[in-house]
Short mmCIF file of C-alpha atoms and ligand atoms in Angstrom, two decimals:
data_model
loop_
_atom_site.label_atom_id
_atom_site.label_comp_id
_atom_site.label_asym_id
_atom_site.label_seq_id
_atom_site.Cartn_x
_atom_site.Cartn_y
_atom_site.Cartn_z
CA UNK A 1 0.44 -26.44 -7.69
CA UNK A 2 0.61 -23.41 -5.71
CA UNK A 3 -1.90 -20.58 -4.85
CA UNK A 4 -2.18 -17.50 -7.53
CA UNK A 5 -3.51 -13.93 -7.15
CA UNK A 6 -5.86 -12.33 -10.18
CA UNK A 7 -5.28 -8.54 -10.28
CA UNK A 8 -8.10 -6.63 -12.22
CA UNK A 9 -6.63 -3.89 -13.97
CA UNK A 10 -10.20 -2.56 -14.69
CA UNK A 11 -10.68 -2.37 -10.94
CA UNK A 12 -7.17 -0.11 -10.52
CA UNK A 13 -8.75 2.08 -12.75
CA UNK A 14 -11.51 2.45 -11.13
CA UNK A 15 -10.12 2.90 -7.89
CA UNK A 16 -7.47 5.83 -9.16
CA UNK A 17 -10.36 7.64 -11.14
CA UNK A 18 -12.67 7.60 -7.69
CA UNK A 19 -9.47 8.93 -5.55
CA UNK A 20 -9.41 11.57 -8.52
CA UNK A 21 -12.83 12.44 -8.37
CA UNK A 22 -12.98 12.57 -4.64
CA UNK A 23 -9.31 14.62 -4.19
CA UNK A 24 -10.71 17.15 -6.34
CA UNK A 25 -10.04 17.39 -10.57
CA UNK A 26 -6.74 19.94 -9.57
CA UNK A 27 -5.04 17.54 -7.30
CA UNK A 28 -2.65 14.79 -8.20
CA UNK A 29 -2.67 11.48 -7.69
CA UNK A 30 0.55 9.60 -5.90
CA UNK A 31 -0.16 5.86 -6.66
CA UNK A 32 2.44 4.38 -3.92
CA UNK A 33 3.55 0.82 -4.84
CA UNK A 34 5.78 0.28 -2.19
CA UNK A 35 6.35 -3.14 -0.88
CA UNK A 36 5.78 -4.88 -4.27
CA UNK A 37 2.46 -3.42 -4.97
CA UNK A 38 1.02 -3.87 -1.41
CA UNK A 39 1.49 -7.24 -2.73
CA UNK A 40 0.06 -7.04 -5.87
CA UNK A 41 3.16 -7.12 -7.81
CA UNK A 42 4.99 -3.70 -8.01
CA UNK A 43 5.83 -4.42 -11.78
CA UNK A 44 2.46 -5.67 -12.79
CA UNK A 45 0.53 -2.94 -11.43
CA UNK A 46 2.94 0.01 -12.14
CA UNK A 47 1.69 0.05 -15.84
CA UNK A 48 -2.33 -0.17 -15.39
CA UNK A 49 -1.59 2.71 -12.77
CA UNK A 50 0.25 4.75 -15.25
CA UNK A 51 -2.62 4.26 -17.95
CA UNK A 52 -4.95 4.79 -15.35
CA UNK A 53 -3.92 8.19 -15.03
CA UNK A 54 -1.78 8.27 -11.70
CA UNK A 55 0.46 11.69 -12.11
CA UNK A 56 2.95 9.56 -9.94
CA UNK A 57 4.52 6.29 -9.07
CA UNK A 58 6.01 6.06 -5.04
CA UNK A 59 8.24 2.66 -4.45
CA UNK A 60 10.14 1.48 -1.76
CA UNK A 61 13.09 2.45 -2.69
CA UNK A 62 16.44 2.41 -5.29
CA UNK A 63 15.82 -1.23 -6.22
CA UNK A 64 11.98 -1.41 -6.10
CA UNK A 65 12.06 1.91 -8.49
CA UNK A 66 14.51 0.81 -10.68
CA UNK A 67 12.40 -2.48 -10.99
CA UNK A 68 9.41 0.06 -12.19
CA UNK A 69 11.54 2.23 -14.26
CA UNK A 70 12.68 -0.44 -16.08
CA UNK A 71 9.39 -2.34 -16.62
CA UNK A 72 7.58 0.84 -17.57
CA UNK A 73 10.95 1.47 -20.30
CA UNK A 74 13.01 4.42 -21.11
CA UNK A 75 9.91 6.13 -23.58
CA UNK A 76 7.52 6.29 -20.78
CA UNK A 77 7.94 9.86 -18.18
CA UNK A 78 5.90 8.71 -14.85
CA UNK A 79 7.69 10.37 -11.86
CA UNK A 80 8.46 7.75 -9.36
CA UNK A 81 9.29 9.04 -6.07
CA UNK A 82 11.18 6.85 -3.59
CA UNK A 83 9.34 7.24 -0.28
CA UNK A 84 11.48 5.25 2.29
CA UNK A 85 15.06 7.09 3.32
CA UNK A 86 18.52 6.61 0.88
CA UNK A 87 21.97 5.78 1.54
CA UNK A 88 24.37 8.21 0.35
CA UNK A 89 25.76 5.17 -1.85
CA UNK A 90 21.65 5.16 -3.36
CA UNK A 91 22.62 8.63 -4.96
CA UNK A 92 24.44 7.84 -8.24
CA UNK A 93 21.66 5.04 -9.20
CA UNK A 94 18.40 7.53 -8.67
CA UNK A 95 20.39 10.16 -10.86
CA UNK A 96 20.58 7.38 -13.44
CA UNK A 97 17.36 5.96 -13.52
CA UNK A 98 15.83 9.36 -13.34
CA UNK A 99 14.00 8.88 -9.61
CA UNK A 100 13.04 11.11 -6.94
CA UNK A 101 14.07 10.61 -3.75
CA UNK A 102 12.65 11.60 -0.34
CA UNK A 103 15.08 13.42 1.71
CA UNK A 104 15.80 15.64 4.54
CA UNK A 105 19.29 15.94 6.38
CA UNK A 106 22.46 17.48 4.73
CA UNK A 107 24.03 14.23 4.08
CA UNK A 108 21.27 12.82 2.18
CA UNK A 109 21.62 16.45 0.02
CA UNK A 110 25.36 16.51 -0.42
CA UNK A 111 25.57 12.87 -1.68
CA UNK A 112 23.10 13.52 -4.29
CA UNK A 113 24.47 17.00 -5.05
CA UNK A 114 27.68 15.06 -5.68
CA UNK A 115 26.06 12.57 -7.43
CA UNK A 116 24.28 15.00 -10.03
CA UNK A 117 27.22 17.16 -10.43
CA UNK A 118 28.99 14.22 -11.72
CA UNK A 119 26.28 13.20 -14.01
CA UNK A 120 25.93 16.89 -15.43
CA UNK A 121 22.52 17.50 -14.48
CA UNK A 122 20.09 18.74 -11.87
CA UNK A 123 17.85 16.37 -9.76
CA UNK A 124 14.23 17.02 -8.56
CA UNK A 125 13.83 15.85 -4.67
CA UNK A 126 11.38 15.88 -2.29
CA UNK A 127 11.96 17.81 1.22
CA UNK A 128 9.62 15.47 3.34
CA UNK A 129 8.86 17.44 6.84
CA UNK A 130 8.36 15.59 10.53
CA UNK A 131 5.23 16.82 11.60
CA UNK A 132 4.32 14.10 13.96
CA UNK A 133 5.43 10.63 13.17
CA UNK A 134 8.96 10.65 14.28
CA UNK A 135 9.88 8.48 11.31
CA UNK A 136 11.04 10.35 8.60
CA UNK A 137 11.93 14.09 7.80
CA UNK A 138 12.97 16.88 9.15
CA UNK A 139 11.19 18.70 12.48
CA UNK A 140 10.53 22.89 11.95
CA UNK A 141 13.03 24.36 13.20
CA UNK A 142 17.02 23.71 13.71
CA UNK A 143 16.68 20.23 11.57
CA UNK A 144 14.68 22.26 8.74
CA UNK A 145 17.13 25.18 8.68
CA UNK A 146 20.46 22.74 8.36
CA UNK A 147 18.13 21.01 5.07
CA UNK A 148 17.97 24.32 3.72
CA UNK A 149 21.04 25.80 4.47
CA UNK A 150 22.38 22.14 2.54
CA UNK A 151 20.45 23.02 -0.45
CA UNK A 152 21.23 26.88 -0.84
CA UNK A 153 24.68 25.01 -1.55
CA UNK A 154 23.28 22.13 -3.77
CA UNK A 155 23.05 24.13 -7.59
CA UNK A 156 22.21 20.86 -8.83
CA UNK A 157 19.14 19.86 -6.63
CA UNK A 158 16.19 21.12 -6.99
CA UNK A 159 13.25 21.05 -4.06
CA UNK A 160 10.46 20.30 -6.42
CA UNK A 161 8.21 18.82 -3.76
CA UNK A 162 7.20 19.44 0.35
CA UNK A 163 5.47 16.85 2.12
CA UNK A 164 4.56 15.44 5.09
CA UNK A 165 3.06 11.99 6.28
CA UNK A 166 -0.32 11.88 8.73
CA UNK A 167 -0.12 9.12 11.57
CA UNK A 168 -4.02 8.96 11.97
CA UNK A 169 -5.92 10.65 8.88
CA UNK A 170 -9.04 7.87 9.33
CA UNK A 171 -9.90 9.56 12.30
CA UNK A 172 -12.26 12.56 12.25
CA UNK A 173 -11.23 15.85 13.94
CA UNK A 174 -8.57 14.63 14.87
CA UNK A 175 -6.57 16.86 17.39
CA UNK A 176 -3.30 15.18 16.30
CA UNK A 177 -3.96 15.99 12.48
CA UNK A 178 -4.63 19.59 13.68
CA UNK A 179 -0.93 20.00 15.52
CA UNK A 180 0.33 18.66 12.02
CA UNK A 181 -1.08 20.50 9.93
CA UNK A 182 -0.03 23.54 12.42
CA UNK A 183 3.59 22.01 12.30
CA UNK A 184 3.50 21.50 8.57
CA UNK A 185 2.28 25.82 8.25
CA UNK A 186 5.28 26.86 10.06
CA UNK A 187 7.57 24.23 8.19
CA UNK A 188 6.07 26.20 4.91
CA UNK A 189 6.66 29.27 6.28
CA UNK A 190 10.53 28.90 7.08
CA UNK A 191 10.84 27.04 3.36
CA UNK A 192 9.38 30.23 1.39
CA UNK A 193 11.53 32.42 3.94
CA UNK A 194 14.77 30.76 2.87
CA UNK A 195 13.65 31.60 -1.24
CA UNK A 196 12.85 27.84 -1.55
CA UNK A 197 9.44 27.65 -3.77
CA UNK A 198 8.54 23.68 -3.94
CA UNK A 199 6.04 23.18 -7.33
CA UNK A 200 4.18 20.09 -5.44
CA UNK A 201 3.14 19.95 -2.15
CA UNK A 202 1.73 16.39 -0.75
CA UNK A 203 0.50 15.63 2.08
CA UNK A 204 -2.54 12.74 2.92
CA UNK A 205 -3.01 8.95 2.21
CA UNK A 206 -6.22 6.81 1.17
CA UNK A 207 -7.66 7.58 4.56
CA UNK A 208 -6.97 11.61 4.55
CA UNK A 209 -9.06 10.92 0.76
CA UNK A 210 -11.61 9.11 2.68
CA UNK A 211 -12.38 11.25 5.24
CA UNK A 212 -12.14 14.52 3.09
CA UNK A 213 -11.34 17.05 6.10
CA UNK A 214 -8.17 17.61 5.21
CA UNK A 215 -8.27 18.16 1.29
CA UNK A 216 -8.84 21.71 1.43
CA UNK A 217 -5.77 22.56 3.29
CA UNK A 218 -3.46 20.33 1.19
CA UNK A 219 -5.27 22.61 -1.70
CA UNK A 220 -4.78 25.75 0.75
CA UNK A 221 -0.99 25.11 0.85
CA UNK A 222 -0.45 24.18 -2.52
CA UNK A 223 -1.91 27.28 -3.46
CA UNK A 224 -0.33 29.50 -1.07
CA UNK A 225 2.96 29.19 -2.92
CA UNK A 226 1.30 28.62 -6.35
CA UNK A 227 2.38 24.90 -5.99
CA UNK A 228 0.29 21.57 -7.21
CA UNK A 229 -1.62 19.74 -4.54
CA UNK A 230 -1.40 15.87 -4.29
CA UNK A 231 -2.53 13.02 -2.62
CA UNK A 232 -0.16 9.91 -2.02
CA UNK A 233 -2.61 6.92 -1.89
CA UNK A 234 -1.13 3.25 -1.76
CA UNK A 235 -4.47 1.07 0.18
CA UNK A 236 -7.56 2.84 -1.90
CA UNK A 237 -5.95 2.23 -5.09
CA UNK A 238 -5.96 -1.55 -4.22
CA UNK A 239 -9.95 -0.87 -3.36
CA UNK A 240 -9.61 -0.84 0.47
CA UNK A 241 -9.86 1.63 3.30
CA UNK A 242 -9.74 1.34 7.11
CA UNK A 243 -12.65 2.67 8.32
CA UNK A 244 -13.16 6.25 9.00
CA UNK A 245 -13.52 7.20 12.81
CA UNK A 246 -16.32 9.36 14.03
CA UNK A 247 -15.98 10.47 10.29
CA UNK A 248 -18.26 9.96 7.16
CA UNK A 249 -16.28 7.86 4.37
CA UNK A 250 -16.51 9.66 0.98
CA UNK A 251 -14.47 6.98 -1.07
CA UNK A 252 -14.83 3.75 0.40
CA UNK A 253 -18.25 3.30 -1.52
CA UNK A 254 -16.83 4.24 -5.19
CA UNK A 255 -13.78 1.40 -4.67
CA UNK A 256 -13.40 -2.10 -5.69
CA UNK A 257 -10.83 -4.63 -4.64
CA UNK A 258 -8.57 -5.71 -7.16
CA UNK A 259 -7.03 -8.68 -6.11
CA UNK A 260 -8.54 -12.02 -5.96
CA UNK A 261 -6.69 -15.08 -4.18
CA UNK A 262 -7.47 -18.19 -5.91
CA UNK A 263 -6.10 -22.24 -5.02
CA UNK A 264 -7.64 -25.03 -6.76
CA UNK A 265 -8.83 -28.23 -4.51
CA UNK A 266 -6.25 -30.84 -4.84
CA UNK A 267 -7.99 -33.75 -2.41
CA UNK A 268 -11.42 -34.06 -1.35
CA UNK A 269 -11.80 -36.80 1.33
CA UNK A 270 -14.80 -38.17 3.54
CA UNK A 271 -14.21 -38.51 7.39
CA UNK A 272 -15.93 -40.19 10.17
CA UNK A 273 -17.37 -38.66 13.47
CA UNK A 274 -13.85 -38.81 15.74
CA UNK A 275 -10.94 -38.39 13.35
CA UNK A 276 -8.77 -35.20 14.17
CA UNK A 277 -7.31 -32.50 11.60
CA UNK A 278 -4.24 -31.07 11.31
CA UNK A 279 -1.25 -30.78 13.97
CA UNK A 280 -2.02 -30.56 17.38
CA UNK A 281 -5.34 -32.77 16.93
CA UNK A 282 -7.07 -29.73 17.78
CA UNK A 283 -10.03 -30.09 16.03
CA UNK A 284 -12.43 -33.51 16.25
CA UNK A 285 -14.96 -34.46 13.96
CA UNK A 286 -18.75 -34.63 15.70
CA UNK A 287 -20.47 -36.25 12.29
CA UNK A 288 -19.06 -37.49 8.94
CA UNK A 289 -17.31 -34.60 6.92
CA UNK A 290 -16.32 -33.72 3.59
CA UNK A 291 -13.18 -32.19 3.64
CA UNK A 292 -11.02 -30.38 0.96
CA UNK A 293 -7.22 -29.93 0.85
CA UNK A 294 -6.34 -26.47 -0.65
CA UNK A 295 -2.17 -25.43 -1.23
CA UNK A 296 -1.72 -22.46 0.49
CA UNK A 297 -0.37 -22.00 3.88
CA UNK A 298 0.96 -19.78 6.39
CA UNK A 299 4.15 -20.01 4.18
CA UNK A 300 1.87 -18.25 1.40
CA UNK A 301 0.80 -15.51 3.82
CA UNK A 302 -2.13 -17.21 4.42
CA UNK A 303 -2.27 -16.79 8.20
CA UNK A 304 -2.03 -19.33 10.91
CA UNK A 305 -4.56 -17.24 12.38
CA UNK A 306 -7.28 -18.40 10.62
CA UNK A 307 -7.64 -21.67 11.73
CA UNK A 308 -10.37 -23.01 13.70
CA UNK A 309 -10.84 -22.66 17.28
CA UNK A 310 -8.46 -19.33 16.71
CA UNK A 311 -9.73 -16.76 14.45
CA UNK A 312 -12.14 -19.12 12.39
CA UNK A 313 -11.46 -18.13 9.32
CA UNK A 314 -13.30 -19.57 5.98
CA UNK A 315 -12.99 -19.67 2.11
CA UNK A 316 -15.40 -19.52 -0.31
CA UNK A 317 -15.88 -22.64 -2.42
CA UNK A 318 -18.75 -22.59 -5.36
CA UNK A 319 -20.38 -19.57 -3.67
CA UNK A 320 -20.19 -20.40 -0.15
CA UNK A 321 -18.80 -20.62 2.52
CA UNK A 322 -16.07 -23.45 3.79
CA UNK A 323 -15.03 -23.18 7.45
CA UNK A 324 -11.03 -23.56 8.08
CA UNK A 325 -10.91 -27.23 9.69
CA UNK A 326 -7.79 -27.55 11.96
CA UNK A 327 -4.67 -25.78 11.99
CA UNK A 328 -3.65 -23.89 8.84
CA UNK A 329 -0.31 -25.71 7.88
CA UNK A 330 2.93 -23.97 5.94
CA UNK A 331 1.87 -25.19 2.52
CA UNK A 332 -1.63 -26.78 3.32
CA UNK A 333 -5.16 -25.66 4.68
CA UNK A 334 -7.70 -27.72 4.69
CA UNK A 335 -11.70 -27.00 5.02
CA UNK A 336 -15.07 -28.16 5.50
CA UNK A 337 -17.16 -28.30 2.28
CA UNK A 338 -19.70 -30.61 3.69
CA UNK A 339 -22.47 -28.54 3.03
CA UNK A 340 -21.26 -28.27 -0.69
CA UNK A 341 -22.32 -30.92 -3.06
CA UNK A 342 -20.91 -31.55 -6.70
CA UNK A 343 -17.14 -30.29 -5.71
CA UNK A 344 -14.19 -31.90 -8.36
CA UNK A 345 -10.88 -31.93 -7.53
CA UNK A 346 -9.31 -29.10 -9.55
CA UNK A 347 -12.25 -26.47 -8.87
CA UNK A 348 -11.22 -22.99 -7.46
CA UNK A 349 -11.62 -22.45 -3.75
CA UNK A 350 -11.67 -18.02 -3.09
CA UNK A 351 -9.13 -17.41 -0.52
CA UNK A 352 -9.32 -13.60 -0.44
CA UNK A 353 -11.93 -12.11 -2.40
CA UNK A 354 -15.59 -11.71 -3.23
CA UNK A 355 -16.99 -13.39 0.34
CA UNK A 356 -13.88 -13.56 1.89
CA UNK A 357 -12.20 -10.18 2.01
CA UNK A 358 -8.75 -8.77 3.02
CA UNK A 359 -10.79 -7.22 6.16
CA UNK A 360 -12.47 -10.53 6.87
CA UNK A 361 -8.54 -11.87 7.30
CA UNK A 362 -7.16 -8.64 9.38
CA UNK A 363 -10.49 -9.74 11.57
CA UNK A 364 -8.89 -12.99 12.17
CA UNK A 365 -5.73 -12.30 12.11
CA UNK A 366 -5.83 -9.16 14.70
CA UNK A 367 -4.58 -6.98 11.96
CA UNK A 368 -4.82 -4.30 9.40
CA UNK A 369 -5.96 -5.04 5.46
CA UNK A 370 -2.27 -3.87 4.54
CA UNK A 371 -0.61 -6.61 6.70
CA UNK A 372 -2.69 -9.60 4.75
CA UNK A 373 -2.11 -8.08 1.40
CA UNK A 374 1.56 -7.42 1.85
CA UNK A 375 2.54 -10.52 3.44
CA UNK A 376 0.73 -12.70 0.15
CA UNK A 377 3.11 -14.73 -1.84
CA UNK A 378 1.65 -15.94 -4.75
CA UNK A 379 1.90 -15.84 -8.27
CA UNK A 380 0.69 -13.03 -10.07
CA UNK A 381 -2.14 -12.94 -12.70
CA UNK A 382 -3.35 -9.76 -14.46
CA UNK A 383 -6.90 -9.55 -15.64
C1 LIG B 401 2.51 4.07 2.71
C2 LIG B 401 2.45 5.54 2.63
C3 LIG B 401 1.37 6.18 1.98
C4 LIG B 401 0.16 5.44 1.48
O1 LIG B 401 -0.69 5.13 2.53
P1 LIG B 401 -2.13 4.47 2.30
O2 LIG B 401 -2.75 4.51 3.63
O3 LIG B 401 -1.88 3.08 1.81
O4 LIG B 401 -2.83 5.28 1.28
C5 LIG B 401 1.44 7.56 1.82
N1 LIG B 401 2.50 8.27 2.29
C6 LIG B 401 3.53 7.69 2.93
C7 LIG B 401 4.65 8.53 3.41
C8 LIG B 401 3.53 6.31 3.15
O5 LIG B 401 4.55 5.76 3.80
#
């Protein structure tokens, strides 16, 4: 018996109608569900998204997408953009499978040009623009022109969408946002001068939602060039934010998690005052303790962080609270329901969820939220 995850589908719902409300009716929403669902299960989220009303799907990339597009079947017309860079060899595949790719040198252009030509059609893409990050896309200027100079020779691509990624959108006047959204103007500005007029422009995660200051000139640019604004948000739709830096959060209040970690007790034992737990001996019992075995380990994603004496980390067992005892093992964790009377073996111990939450294990586990949901591995329930 392993671990399982519970995924409310009422709670994605939720979550993409408050990003809605809060982006503003006109904008449109980007659910990403990149790294299988920010662990949620790509597949099994991909069609409550799509009935939630998310304008667009953003995966991975070729094989995560192709995953979606074939779970969500040939009937259904969700855009799914892939967000991380191709491979020229990627090209034929997205053409197939009707994706839309995130690109930005020549190469990346003239493999899909070649790729659509051969399939006898035309192919929306995404020019994504380097306004900070130094990850992806291409800078204003010299890197820019050789993009656009690629697709004035590309009849069968078409620059549907310009975006741009922010590298710290939960903080609050932010001086860095500021030189991007500067960088991102000019980029604009040397697109529309080469007759390129993009239909979508996107720019802003769950955090540039959150803390709102940036909204109006995503709208500002869309509208410049009579385009559609939209938001790409991947950790809000899961009901999480980071917190918002010398900012006021607008959305954080209106979410609700979505994903509940579950393990069932599988051993409840009684020990005396001096018997050790768990490898390395590194915890000794003071007084006689009730202790429960739960199957999930650092092998589950369930970090090694937790343990006691480290980060001292808990579950929640029948409504409260039961302390990590020891060293969280690969498969095994065991804790401390003393204090809990009337416990069978079989019950369901909370490992992430109401009580416990995803920031409660970042806490431990110096981390971010998106680190302890990605890294769970656990079967997959929807609710
Ligand atoms: C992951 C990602 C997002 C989503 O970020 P969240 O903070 O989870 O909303 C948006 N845009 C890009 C380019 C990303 O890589």
């Amino acid at each position: 018996m392993k671990s399982w995850i519970e995924i409310s589908a009422a709670a994605l719902a939720q979550n993409v109608a408050a990003i809605g409300r809060v982006a503003g009716s006109e904008t449109q929403v980007l659910a990403v569900i990149k790294a299988d669902g920010y662990g949620h299960g790509a597949t099994t989220v991909a069609p409550a998204l799509v009935r939630a009303g998310a304008h667009w799907l953003g995966a991975t990339d070729l094989a995560e997408a192709v995953d979606v597009r074939q779970t969500l079947g040939s009937a259904d017309n969700t855009r799914l953009l892939i967000m991380s860079a191709i491979l020229p060899e990627d090209s034929p595949g997205i053409v197939e499978h009707r994706l839309t790719p995130s690109i930005w040198t020549p190469e990346h252009i003239q493999a899909l040009e070649s790729a659509a030509a051969a399939a006898g059609t035309r192919l929306a893409i995404h020019l994504e623009i380097e306004t900070g990050m130094a990850r992806q896309g291409a800078a204003p200027g010299s890197e820019l022109a050789a993009a656009l100079q690629a697709l004035a020779h590309s009849p069968h691509i078409d620059c549907e969408g310009l975006y741009t990624h922010l590298c710290e959108s939960e903080v609050a006047h932010s001086p860095v946002t500021a030189q991007q959204r500067q960088r991102f103007t000019a980029a604009l500005d040397q697109v529309l001068a080469a007759g390129i007029s993009p239909r979508l422009v996107h720019i802003g995660n769950s955090s540039s939602v959150d803390e709102s200051s940036t909204l109006p000139f995503i709208r500002q640019m869309a509208a410049r060039i009579g385009a559609l604004p939209m938001v790409r948000t991947g950790l809000a739709v899961y009901g999480h934010t980071l917190t918002v830096e010398g900012g006021q959060p607008h959305l954080n209040a209106q979410l609700e998690p979505a994903l509940v970690w579950k393990a069932p007790i599988l051993h409840l034992r009684e020990i005396v005052p001096g018997t050790t737990v768990g490898y390395g001996a590194t915890f000794t019992a003071d007084r006689p303790m009730r202790l429960a075995l739960l199957p999930a380990g650092y092998a589950d994603g369930f970090r090694r962080a937790g343990s006691s004496g480290v980060g001292n980390g808990w579950v929640m067992v029948a409504g409260q609270r039961a302390p990590i005892v020891g060293r969280v093992s690969m498969n095994l964790t065991v804790v401390d329901v003393t204090e809990i009377p009337g416990l069978s073996i079989g019950q369901e111990a909370i490992l992430l969820g109401p009580g416990v939450t995803a920031e409660d294990h970042a806490r431990w586990s110096n981390t971010i939220s998106y680190d302890i949901l990605c890294g769970i591995r656990a079967n997959i329930r929807l609710v």
